[in-house]
């Protein structure tokens, strides 16, 4: 018994570890739909964490998301067009891998399309943002409050002269703008206006069509989510765009934020000049700042550090807009000169997962060309709830029938085999949860096959024990001889199956790989439970007069 101490300790540790890894799965699948919704609204980080740790169901059991992307090659030269799809495919694969989706399918379709299938995905919007972003990172200066105010008032004048139809349906007649180029030089405008702001504004016949929606906070204009669409139509009108100075443009924030109890989105007036791009980025990682707000820590290369140092040093106490794919992530004030290391603060209602996704797409690199989603389906289980229930019922029935047979045929030894069988399934599911694997119908088939292999090993051991009992040996000797004589057969049969599982994993894809992983892990676990755990239990009977087998 003394030599069994480490085996007992190891088995107890494995049982505790299995319960630890399966506890989130138990919590997740025993929660009602209303409890999940409440948790998602009240504590989204905890919800996402629990969802991530729970055992995932595959596309055939739980559904998922299927997205078809098309690479826009119109802006590329002939050389860049040749491998644009393949480069985009590799970058999207890197993003999805870092996103943590188990067993995704990412493959090319035609000359410019990419198909992405994400099983068991619960947040389609997050996935769409992750795989569809070009990841063009830019740093730009924000226009001064004085010039922003003057510009908005001028745009308001033009908005007041737009017909309702023109505001809803943009036209391409930019030459018809009533303002030839009033903001051609905003610096000059600002200087002139500073001399006599009152006089300048006195000539302004404001319409209030645009300004009624806007609330300036010193850096950007806030628009409520209810008014966002209306303002977006106005600012994207060709006549409004044509009235913008050549070096200025308008840009929305990526996401809204809750201000005074209402969802509001920021509209920024930015300098067009790009001061720095993500081309100089060396590293990006999610983190929290001193206020426990999510941020992305970044590191620039040497050249980028020099550019960033000059930029931040010359604009201390001014806001610097950080844009991703043309939308403003945030516009923090520059407090000191920054060189090669900095933080991207996330505006709005950003969570740590937003920071993680942003770091992921920045690390994976920018796509060679914009991609557009041409097909987007959130799909249900392909085999339906009936098939899911049938698979689970098959698993339970096979376990019950095998367990009953073992007890009837092998008596007390059969009970030991059933305990081992239960631990076998417990350990296998825990391994899948720990690895973040996805359970599919082929995976369930692998578990059932594993049950069969585990029973087969116990049958070999018990039959050798029966032979030893018939020779009149003592119980302890029968147990030792039984395991010793069955060892070679068990190893041979399991090893060949393990090799087959390895081949399936190497050449297979998707569900085939899932089956191979389940089968391979199950074989290793069944060998441990059959040769170690069952022997430990039977050792408690070594001093008994008879062996019930």
PDB file of C-alpha atoms in Angstrom, residues 216-486:
ATOM      1  CA  UNK A 216     -19.636  70.404 -27.658  1.00  0.00           C
ATOM      2  CA  UNK A 217     -17.502  69.054 -24.779  1.00  0.00           C
ATOM      3  CA  UNK A 218     -14.286  70.928 -25.622  1.00  0.00           C
ATOM      4  CA  UNK A 219     -12.859  68.187 -27.843  1.00  0.00           C
ATOM      5  CA  UNK A 220     -15.729  66.689 -29.808  1.00  0.00           C
ATOM      6  CA  UNK A 221     -19.430  67.127 -30.486  1.00  0.00           C
ATOM      7  CA  UNK A 222     -21.765  64.740 -28.682  1.00  0.00           C
ATOM      8  CA  UNK A 223     -24.793  63.365 -30.477  1.00  0.00           C
ATOM      9  CA  UNK A 224     -27.417  61.148 -28.877  1.00  0.00           C
ATOM     10  CA  UNK A 225     -27.843  57.719 -30.432  1.00  0.00           C
ATOM     11  CA  UNK A 226     -31.392  58.648 -31.458  1.00  0.00           C
ATOM     12  CA  UNK A 227     -30.040  61.554 -33.543  1.00  0.00           C
ATOM     13  CA  UNK A 228     -26.934  59.758 -34.819  1.00  0.00           C
ATOM     14  CA  UNK A 229     -28.475  58.655 -38.140  1.00  0.00           C
ATOM     15  CA  UNK A 230     -29.843  62.145 -38.893  1.00  0.00           C
ATOM     16  CA  UNK A 231     -26.523  63.862 -38.184  1.00  0.00           C
ATOM     17  CA  UNK A 232     -24.628  61.219 -40.130  1.00  0.00           C
ATOM     18  CA  UNK A 233     -26.798  61.912 -43.191  1.00  0.00           C
ATOM     19  CA  UNK A 234     -26.139  65.638 -42.908  1.00  0.00           C
ATOM     20  CA  UNK A 235     -22.363  65.438 -42.474  1.00  0.00           C
ATOM     21  CA  UNK A 236     -22.070  62.961 -45.352  1.00  0.00           C
ATOM     22  CA  UNK A 237     -23.987  65.159 -47.741  1.00  0.00           C
ATOM     23  CA  UNK A 238     -21.721  66.105 -50.678  1.00  0.00           C
ATOM     24  CA  UNK A 239     -22.376  69.825 -50.217  1.00  0.00           C
ATOM     25  CA  UNK A 240     -21.396  69.655 -46.586  1.00  0.00           C
ATOM     26  CA  UNK A 241     -18.265  67.657 -47.457  1.00  0.00           C
ATOM     27  CA  UNK A 242     -17.342  70.087 -50.195  1.00  0.00           C
ATOM     28  CA  UNK A 243     -17.478  72.964 -47.705  1.00  0.00           C
ATOM     29  CA  UNK A 244     -14.899  71.370 -45.462  1.00  0.00           C
ATOM     30  CA  UNK A 245     -11.391  72.851 -45.564  1.00  0.00           C
ATOM     31  CA  UNK A 246      -8.911  70.820 -47.536  1.00  0.00           C
ATOM     32  CA  UNK A 247      -6.960  69.842 -44.445  1.00  0.00           C
ATOM     33  CA  UNK A 248      -9.906  68.930 -42.191  1.00  0.00           C
ATOM     34  CA  UNK A 249     -12.371  66.063 -42.030  1.00  0.00           C
ATOM     35  CA  UNK A 250     -15.133  64.785 -39.739  1.00  0.00           C
ATOM     36  CA  UNK A 251     -14.893  61.401 -38.009  1.00  0.00           C
ATOM     37  CA  UNK A 252     -17.224  59.510 -35.678  1.00  0.00           C
ATOM     38  CA  UNK A 253     -16.151  57.664 -32.556  1.00  0.00           C
ATOM     39  CA  UNK A 254     -16.114  53.868 -32.854  1.00  0.00           C
ATOM     40  CA  UNK A 255     -18.650  53.262 -30.114  1.00  0.00           C
ATOM     41  CA  UNK A 256     -21.170  55.308 -28.095  1.00  0.00           C
ATOM     42  CA  UNK A 257     -20.825  55.996 -24.390  1.00  0.00           C
ATOM     43  CA  UNK A 258     -23.268  56.609 -21.579  1.00  0.00           C
ATOM     44  CA  UNK A 259     -23.329  60.313 -20.592  1.00  0.00           C
ATOM     45  CA  UNK A 260     -25.944  61.723 -18.227  1.00  0.00           C
ATOM     46  CA  UNK A 261     -28.062  58.635 -18.618  1.00  0.00           C
ATOM     47  CA  UNK A 262     -28.138  58.666 -22.434  1.00  0.00           C
ATOM     48  CA  UNK A 263     -26.122  56.893 -25.089  1.00  0.00           C
ATOM     49  CA  UNK A 264     -24.099  59.495 -26.983  1.00  0.00           C
ATOM     50  CA  UNK A 265     -21.615  59.303 -29.834  1.00  0.00           C
ATOM     51  CA  UNK A 266     -18.748  61.719 -30.414  1.00  0.00           C
ATOM     52  CA  UNK A 267     -18.226  63.578 -33.697  1.00  0.00           C
ATOM     53  CA  UNK A 268     -14.646  64.806 -34.091  1.00  0.00           C
ATOM     54  CA  UNK A 269     -13.195  67.485 -36.354  1.00  0.00           C
ATOM     55  CA  UNK A 270      -9.704  66.275 -37.215  1.00  0.00           C
ATOM     56  CA  UNK A 271      -6.715  67.393 -39.189  1.00  0.00           C
ATOM     57  CA  UNK A 272      -6.400  65.284 -42.313  1.00  0.00           C
ATOM     58  CA  UNK A 273      -2.663  64.920 -41.953  1.00  0.00           C
ATOM     59  CA  UNK A 274      -1.745  61.506 -40.585  1.00  0.00           C
ATOM     60  CA  UNK A 275       1.000  62.083 -38.029  1.00  0.00           C
ATOM     61  CA  UNK A 276       1.819  58.408 -37.445  1.00  0.00           C
ATOM     62  CA  UNK A 277       0.450  55.024 -38.606  1.00  0.00           C
ATOM     63  CA  UNK A 278       0.468  51.508 -37.243  1.00  0.00           C
ATOM     64  CA  UNK A 279       3.252  50.612 -39.679  1.00  0.00           C
ATOM     65  CA  UNK A 280       5.693  51.498 -36.907  1.00  0.00           C
ATOM     66  CA  UNK A 281       3.954  49.297 -34.324  1.00  0.00           C
ATOM     67  CA  UNK A 282       6.124  46.574 -32.730  1.00  0.00           C
ATOM     68  CA  UNK A 283       3.810  45.218 -30.029  1.00  0.00           C
ATOM     69  CA  UNK A 284       0.299  45.704 -28.651  1.00  0.00           C
ATOM     70  CA  UNK A 285      -1.192  44.170 -25.498  1.00  0.00           C
ATOM     71  CA  UNK A 286      -4.426  44.712 -23.534  1.00  0.00           C
ATOM     72  CA  UNK A 287      -4.147  46.121 -20.037  1.00  0.00           C
ATOM     73  CA  UNK A 288      -5.826  48.334 -17.434  1.00  0.00           C
ATOM     74  CA  UNK A 289      -4.817  51.897 -16.602  1.00  0.00           C
ATOM     75  CA  UNK A 290      -4.615  53.370 -13.091  1.00  0.00           C
ATOM     76  CA  UNK A 291      -8.392  53.917 -13.103  1.00  0.00           C
ATOM     77  CA  UNK A 292      -8.985  50.266 -14.056  1.00  0.00           C
ATOM     78  CA  UNK A 293     -10.115  51.312 -17.506  1.00  0.00           C
ATOM     79  CA  UNK A 294      -9.199  49.041 -20.420  1.00  0.00           C
ATOM     80  CA  UNK A 295      -6.283  50.260 -22.537  1.00  0.00           C
ATOM     81  CA  UNK A 296      -3.914  48.866 -25.150  1.00  0.00           C
ATOM     82  CA  UNK A 297      -0.223  49.201 -24.348  1.00  0.00           C
ATOM     83  CA  UNK A 298       1.805  49.647 -27.516  1.00  0.00           C
ATOM     84  CA  UNK A 299       5.458  49.831 -28.467  1.00  0.00           C
ATOM     85  CA  UNK A 300       6.823  51.565 -31.577  1.00  0.00           C
ATOM     86  CA  UNK A 301       9.984  50.892 -33.534  1.00  0.00           C
ATOM     87  CA  UNK A 302      12.871  53.348 -33.407  1.00  0.00           C
ATOM     88  CA  UNK A 303      11.689  55.530 -36.292  1.00  0.00           C
ATOM     89  CA  UNK A 304       8.128  55.548 -34.968  1.00  0.00           C
ATOM     90  CA  UNK A 305       9.388  56.497 -31.506  1.00  0.00           C
ATOM     91  CA  UNK A 306      11.226  59.505 -32.923  1.00  0.00           C
ATOM     92  CA  UNK A 307       8.160  60.665 -34.877  1.00  0.00           C
ATOM     93  CA  UNK A 308       5.886  60.140 -31.883  1.00  0.00           C
ATOM     94  CA  UNK A 309       8.295  61.962 -29.587  1.00  0.00           C
ATOM     95  CA  UNK A 310       8.337  65.049 -31.831  1.00  0.00           C
ATOM     96  CA  UNK A 311       4.558  64.935 -32.269  1.00  0.00           C
ATOM     97  CA  UNK A 312       3.680  64.633 -28.586  1.00  0.00           C
ATOM     98  CA  UNK A 313       6.407  67.030 -27.502  1.00  0.00           C
ATOM     99  CA  UNK A 314       5.086  69.781 -29.756  1.00  0.00           C
ATOM    100  CA  UNK A 315       1.420  69.334 -28.791  1.00  0.00           C
ATOM    101  CA  UNK A 316       1.367  68.961 -25.011  1.00  0.00           C
ATOM    102  CA  UNK A 317      -2.083  69.600 -23.482  1.00  0.00           C
ATOM    103  CA  UNK A 318      -3.731  69.130 -26.862  1.00  0.00           C
ATOM    104  CA  UNK A 319      -5.956  66.160 -27.789  1.00  0.00           C
ATOM    105  CA  UNK A 320      -4.534  63.513 -30.093  1.00  0.00           C
ATOM    106  CA  UNK A 321      -7.054  61.348 -31.936  1.00  0.00           C
ATOM    107  CA  UNK A 322      -6.338  57.639 -32.284  1.00  0.00           C
ATOM    108  CA  UNK A 323      -8.209  56.161 -35.244  1.00  0.00           C
ATOM    109  CA  UNK A 324      -8.809  52.596 -36.270  1.00  0.00           C
ATOM    110  CA  UNK A 325     -10.143  52.140 -39.793  1.00  0.00           C
ATOM    111  CA  UNK A 326     -11.165  55.786 -40.025  1.00  0.00           C
ATOM    112  CA  UNK A 327     -13.115  55.893 -36.749  1.00  0.00           C
ATOM    113  CA  UNK A 328     -11.900  57.514 -33.564  1.00  0.00           C
ATOM    114  CA  UNK A 329     -11.049  55.089 -30.781  1.00  0.00           C
ATOM    115  CA  UNK A 330     -10.291  57.935 -28.357  1.00  0.00           C
ATOM    116  CA  UNK A 331      -8.733  61.394 -28.267  1.00  0.00           C
ATOM    117  CA  UNK A 332      -6.805  61.779 -24.998  1.00  0.00           C
ATOM    118  CA  UNK A 333      -4.944  64.932 -24.066  1.00  0.00           C
ATOM    119  CA  UNK A 334      -1.179  64.734 -24.441  1.00  0.00           C
ATOM    120  CA  UNK A 335       0.240  65.282 -20.964  1.00  0.00           C
ATOM    121  CA  UNK A 336       3.932  64.825 -21.704  1.00  0.00           C
ATOM    122  CA  UNK A 337       6.345  63.860 -24.444  1.00  0.00           C
ATOM    123  CA  UNK A 338       5.992  60.176 -25.349  1.00  0.00           C
ATOM    124  CA  UNK A 339       8.528  58.220 -27.363  1.00  0.00           C
ATOM    125  CA  UNK A 340       8.332  54.527 -28.247  1.00  0.00           C
ATOM    126  CA  UNK A 341       5.876  53.301 -25.579  1.00  0.00           C
ATOM    127  CA  UNK A 342       2.355  54.512 -24.953  1.00  0.00           C
ATOM    128  CA  UNK A 343      -1.236  53.600 -24.273  1.00  0.00           C
ATOM    129  CA  UNK A 344      -4.301  53.672 -26.467  1.00  0.00           C
ATOM    130  CA  UNK A 345      -7.217  54.563 -24.269  1.00  0.00           C
ATOM    131  CA  UNK A 346     -10.562  53.188 -25.328  1.00  0.00           C
ATOM    132  CA  UNK A 347     -13.452  55.588 -25.346  1.00  0.00           C
ATOM    133  CA  UNK A 348     -17.132  54.889 -24.934  1.00  0.00           C
ATOM    134  CA  UNK A 349     -18.395  51.813 -23.140  1.00  0.00           C
ATOM    135  CA  UNK A 350     -15.303  49.770 -23.989  1.00  0.00           C
ATOM    136  CA  UNK A 351     -14.590  46.580 -22.061  1.00  0.00           C
ATOM    137  CA  UNK A 352     -11.396  44.645 -21.539  1.00  0.00           C
ATOM    138  CA  UNK A 353     -12.455  42.381 -24.419  1.00  0.00           C
ATOM    139  CA  UNK A 354     -12.561  45.423 -26.721  1.00  0.00           C
ATOM    140  CA  UNK A 355      -8.972  46.153 -25.678  1.00  0.00           C
ATOM    141  CA  UNK A 356      -8.047  42.516 -26.231  1.00  0.00           C
ATOM    142  CA  UNK A 357      -9.643  42.471 -29.694  1.00  0.00           C
ATOM    143  CA  UNK A 358      -7.931  45.711 -30.662  1.00  0.00           C
ATOM    144  CA  UNK A 359      -4.551  44.383 -29.539  1.00  0.00           C
ATOM    145  CA  UNK A 360      -5.236  41.181 -31.454  1.00  0.00           C
ATOM    146  CA  UNK A 361      -5.969  42.837 -34.775  1.00  0.00           C
ATOM    147  CA  UNK A 362      -3.034  45.233 -34.364  1.00  0.00           C
ATOM    148  CA  UNK A 363      -0.633  42.388 -33.594  1.00  0.00           C
ATOM    149  CA  UNK A 364      -1.929  40.320 -36.525  1.00  0.00           C
ATOM    150  CA  UNK A 365      -1.245  43.260 -38.835  1.00  0.00           C
ATOM    151  CA  UNK A 366      -3.350  45.232 -41.234  1.00  0.00           C
ATOM    152  CA  UNK A 367      -5.171  43.544 -44.071  1.00  0.00           C
ATOM    153  CA  UNK A 368      -3.611  44.208 -47.491  1.00  0.00           C
ATOM    154  CA  UNK A 369      -6.919  45.659 -48.678  1.00  0.00           C
ATOM    155  CA  UNK A 370     -10.340  46.420 -47.196  1.00  0.00           C
ATOM    156  CA  UNK A 371     -12.698  43.469 -46.917  1.00  0.00           C
ATOM    157  CA  UNK A 372     -16.465  43.641 -47.025  1.00  0.00           C
ATOM    158  CA  UNK A 373     -18.869  41.114 -45.628  1.00  0.00           C
ATOM    159  CA  UNK A 374     -20.973  39.787 -48.525  1.00  0.00           C
ATOM    160  CA  UNK A 375     -22.691  37.024 -46.567  1.00  0.00           C
ATOM    161  CA  UNK A 376     -23.275  36.829 -42.861  1.00  0.00           C
ATOM    162  CA  UNK A 377     -25.308  34.086 -41.239  1.00  0.00           C
ATOM    163  CA  UNK A 378     -25.770  33.178 -37.635  1.00  0.00           C
ATOM    164  CA  UNK A 379     -26.787  29.566 -38.089  1.00  0.00           C
ATOM    165  CA  UNK A 380     -28.583  27.183 -35.775  1.00  0.00           C
ATOM    166  CA  UNK A 381     -27.617  23.579 -35.131  1.00  0.00           C
ATOM    167  CA  UNK A 382     -27.330  21.861 -38.493  1.00  0.00           C
ATOM    168  CA  UNK A 383     -28.646  18.618 -37.118  1.00  0.00           C
ATOM    169  CA  UNK A 384     -31.325  20.095 -34.905  1.00  0.00           C
ATOM    170  CA  UNK A 385     -32.294  19.650 -31.292  1.00  0.00           C
ATOM    171  CA  UNK A 386     -33.636  16.136 -31.940  1.00  0.00           C
ATOM    172  CA  UNK A 387     -30.238  14.972 -33.126  1.00  0.00           C
ATOM    173  CA  UNK A 388     -28.568  16.609 -30.121  1.00  0.00           C
ATOM    174  CA  UNK A 389     -30.966  14.866 -27.769  1.00  0.00           C
ATOM    175  CA  UNK A 390     -30.456  11.589 -29.647  1.00  0.00           C
ATOM    176  CA  UNK A 391     -26.683  11.871 -29.277  1.00  0.00           C
ATOM    177  CA  UNK A 392     -26.859  12.616 -25.548  1.00  0.00           C
ATOM    178  CA  UNK A 393     -29.428   9.846 -25.012  1.00  0.00           C
ATOM    179  CA  UNK A 394     -27.199   7.449 -26.916  1.00  0.00           C
ATOM    180  CA  UNK A 395     -24.306   8.348 -24.630  1.00  0.00           C
ATOM    181  CA  UNK A 396     -26.380   7.857 -21.463  1.00  0.00           C
ATOM    182  CA  UNK A 397     -28.010   4.622 -22.629  1.00  0.00           C
ATOM    183  CA  UNK A 398     -24.703   3.127 -23.701  1.00  0.00           C
ATOM    184  CA  UNK A 399     -23.208   4.009 -20.315  1.00  0.00           C
ATOM    185  CA  UNK A 400     -26.169   2.552 -18.372  1.00  0.00           C
ATOM    186  CA  UNK A 401     -26.311  -0.676 -20.428  1.00  0.00           C
ATOM    187  CA  UNK A 402     -22.572  -1.253 -20.182  1.00  0.00           C
ATOM    188  CA  UNK A 403     -22.569  -0.447 -16.440  1.00  0.00           C
ATOM    189  CA  UNK A 404     -25.464  -2.850 -15.791  1.00  0.00           C
ATOM    190  CA  UNK A 405     -23.801  -5.610 -17.796  1.00  0.00           C
ATOM    191  CA  UNK A 406     -20.532  -5.235 -15.900  1.00  0.00           C
ATOM    192  CA  UNK A 407     -22.278  -5.461 -12.515  1.00  0.00           C
ATOM    193  CA  UNK A 408     -24.339  -8.488 -13.533  1.00  0.00           C
ATOM    194  CA  UNK A 409     -21.440 -10.335 -15.133  1.00  0.00           C
ATOM    195  CA  UNK A 410     -18.527  -9.355 -12.888  1.00  0.00           C
ATOM    196  CA  UNK A 411     -20.368  -8.579  -9.609  1.00  0.00           C
ATOM    197  CA  UNK A 412     -18.250  -6.410  -7.239  1.00  0.00           C
ATOM    198  CA  UNK A 413     -15.468  -6.099  -9.813  1.00  0.00           C
ATOM    199  CA  UNK A 414     -18.115  -4.777 -12.203  1.00  0.00           C
ATOM    200  CA  UNK A 415     -18.907  -1.979  -9.726  1.00  0.00           C
ATOM    201  CA  UNK A 416     -15.214  -1.083  -9.741  1.00  0.00           C
ATOM    202  CA  UNK A 417     -15.279  -1.021 -13.540  1.00  0.00           C
ATOM    203  CA  UNK A 418     -18.299   1.318 -13.477  1.00  0.00           C
ATOM    204  CA  UNK A 419     -16.539   3.717 -11.090  1.00  0.00           C
ATOM    205  CA  UNK A 420     -13.561   3.721 -13.421  1.00  0.00           C
ATOM    206  CA  UNK A 421     -15.859   4.291 -16.391  1.00  0.00           C
ATOM    207  CA  UNK A 422     -17.405   7.345 -14.718  1.00  0.00           C
ATOM    208  CA  UNK A 423     -13.953   8.765 -13.894  1.00  0.00           C
ATOM    209  CA  UNK A 424     -12.953   8.107 -17.481  1.00  0.00           C
ATOM    210  CA  UNK A 425     -15.747  10.329 -18.830  1.00  0.00           C
ATOM    211  CA  UNK A 426     -15.141  12.935 -16.094  1.00  0.00           C
ATOM    212  CA  UNK A 427     -11.443  13.216 -16.963  1.00  0.00           C
ATOM    213  CA  UNK A 428     -12.119  13.279 -20.718  1.00  0.00           C
ATOM    214  CA  UNK A 429     -14.659  16.123 -20.502  1.00  0.00           C
ATOM    215  CA  UNK A 430     -12.322  18.024 -18.150  1.00  0.00           C
ATOM    216  CA  UNK A 431      -9.455  17.700 -20.627  1.00  0.00           C
ATOM    217  CA  UNK A 432     -11.690  19.046 -23.416  1.00  0.00           C
ATOM    218  CA  UNK A 433     -12.789  21.968 -21.236  1.00  0.00           C
ATOM    219  CA  UNK A 434      -9.194  22.738 -20.202  1.00  0.00           C
ATOM    220  CA  UNK A 435      -8.019  22.675 -23.838  1.00  0.00           C
ATOM    221  CA  UNK A 436     -10.952  24.815 -24.968  1.00  0.00           C
ATOM    222  CA  UNK A 437     -12.019  22.041 -27.339  1.00  0.00           C
ATOM    223  CA  UNK A 438     -15.429  21.962 -28.953  1.00  0.00           C
ATOM    224  CA  UNK A 439     -17.769  19.029 -28.428  1.00  0.00           C
ATOM    225  CA  UNK A 440     -19.357  17.876 -31.675  1.00  0.00           C
ATOM    226  CA  UNK A 441     -21.405  14.858 -32.665  1.00  0.00           C
ATOM    227  CA  UNK A 442     -18.223  13.119 -33.911  1.00  0.00           C
ATOM    228  CA  UNK A 443     -16.746  14.000 -30.526  1.00  0.00           C
ATOM    229  CA  UNK A 444     -19.649  12.261 -28.773  1.00  0.00           C
ATOM    230  CA  UNK A 445     -18.961   9.248 -30.995  1.00  0.00           C
ATOM    231  CA  UNK A 446     -15.344   9.379 -29.818  1.00  0.00           C
ATOM    232  CA  UNK A 447     -16.501   9.361 -26.181  1.00  0.00           C
ATOM    233  CA  UNK A 448     -18.749   6.342 -26.786  1.00  0.00           C
ATOM    234  CA  UNK A 449     -15.860   4.549 -28.506  1.00  0.00           C
ATOM    235  CA  UNK A 450     -13.666   5.422 -25.522  1.00  0.00           C
ATOM    236  CA  UNK A 451     -16.227   3.850 -23.187  1.00  0.00           C
ATOM    237  CA  UNK A 452     -15.989   0.699 -25.252  1.00  0.00           C
ATOM    238  CA  UNK A 453     -12.188   0.712 -25.103  1.00  0.00           C
ATOM    239  CA  UNK A 454     -12.254   1.247 -21.313  1.00  0.00           C
ATOM    240  CA  UNK A 455     -14.688  -1.642 -20.831  1.00  0.00           C
ATOM    241  CA  UNK A 456     -12.572  -3.837 -23.084  1.00  0.00           C
ATOM    242  CA  UNK A 457      -9.515  -3.212 -20.902  1.00  0.00           C
ATOM    243  CA  UNK A 458     -11.432  -4.108 -17.730  1.00  0.00           C
ATOM    244  CA  UNK A 459     -12.837  -7.261 -19.322  1.00  0.00           C
ATOM    245  CA  UNK A 460      -9.308  -8.398 -20.232  1.00  0.00           C
ATOM    246  CA  UNK A 461      -8.130  -7.796 -16.644  1.00  0.00           C
ATOM    247  CA  UNK A 462     -11.124  -9.451 -14.966  1.00  0.00           C
ATOM    248  CA  UNK A 463     -10.964 -12.530 -17.238  1.00  0.00           C
ATOM    249  CA  UNK A 464      -7.293 -13.051 -16.348  1.00  0.00           C
ATOM    250  CA  UNK A 465      -8.224 -12.688 -12.657  1.00  0.00           C
ATOM    251  CA  UNK A 466     -10.951 -15.322 -13.011  1.00  0.00           C
ATOM    252  CA  UNK A 467      -8.389 -17.702 -14.453  1.00  0.00           C
ATOM    253  CA  UNK A 468      -6.100 -17.046 -11.489  1.00  0.00           C
ATOM    254  CA  UNK A 469      -8.982 -17.537  -9.012  1.00  0.00           C
ATOM    255  CA  UNK A 470      -9.701 -20.952 -10.554  1.00  0.00           C
ATOM    256  CA  UNK A 471      -6.106 -22.033  -9.821  1.00  0.00           C
ATOM    257  CA  UNK A 472      -6.746 -21.404  -6.099  1.00  0.00           C
ATOM    258  CA  UNK A 473      -4.375 -18.474  -5.592  1.00  0.00           C
ATOM    259  CA  UNK A 474      -4.941 -15.877  -2.899  1.00  0.00           C
ATOM    260  CA  UNK A 475      -6.807 -12.656  -3.744  1.00  0.00           C
ATOM    261  CA  UNK A 476      -3.706 -10.440  -3.707  1.00  0.00           C
ATOM    262  CA  UNK A 477      -1.869 -12.792  -6.059  1.00  0.00           C
ATOM    263  CA  UNK A 478      -4.907 -12.994  -8.380  1.00  0.00           C
ATOM    264  CA  UNK A 479      -5.082  -9.192  -8.634  1.00  0.00           C
ATOM    265  CA  UNK A 480      -1.381  -8.829  -9.394  1.00  0.00           C
ATOM    266  CA  UNK A 481      -1.359 -11.688 -11.900  1.00  0.00           C
ATOM    267  CA  UNK A 482      -4.516 -10.459 -13.582  1.00  0.00           C
ATOM    268  CA  UNK A 483      -3.115  -6.997 -14.274  1.00  0.00           C
ATOM    269  CA  UNK A 484       0.280  -8.338 -15.272  1.00  0.00           C
ATOM    270  CA  UNK A 485      -1.100 -10.807 -17.817  1.00  0.00           C
ATOM    271  CA  UNK A 486      -3.584  -8.316 -19.329  1.00  0.00           C
TER     272      UNK A 486
END
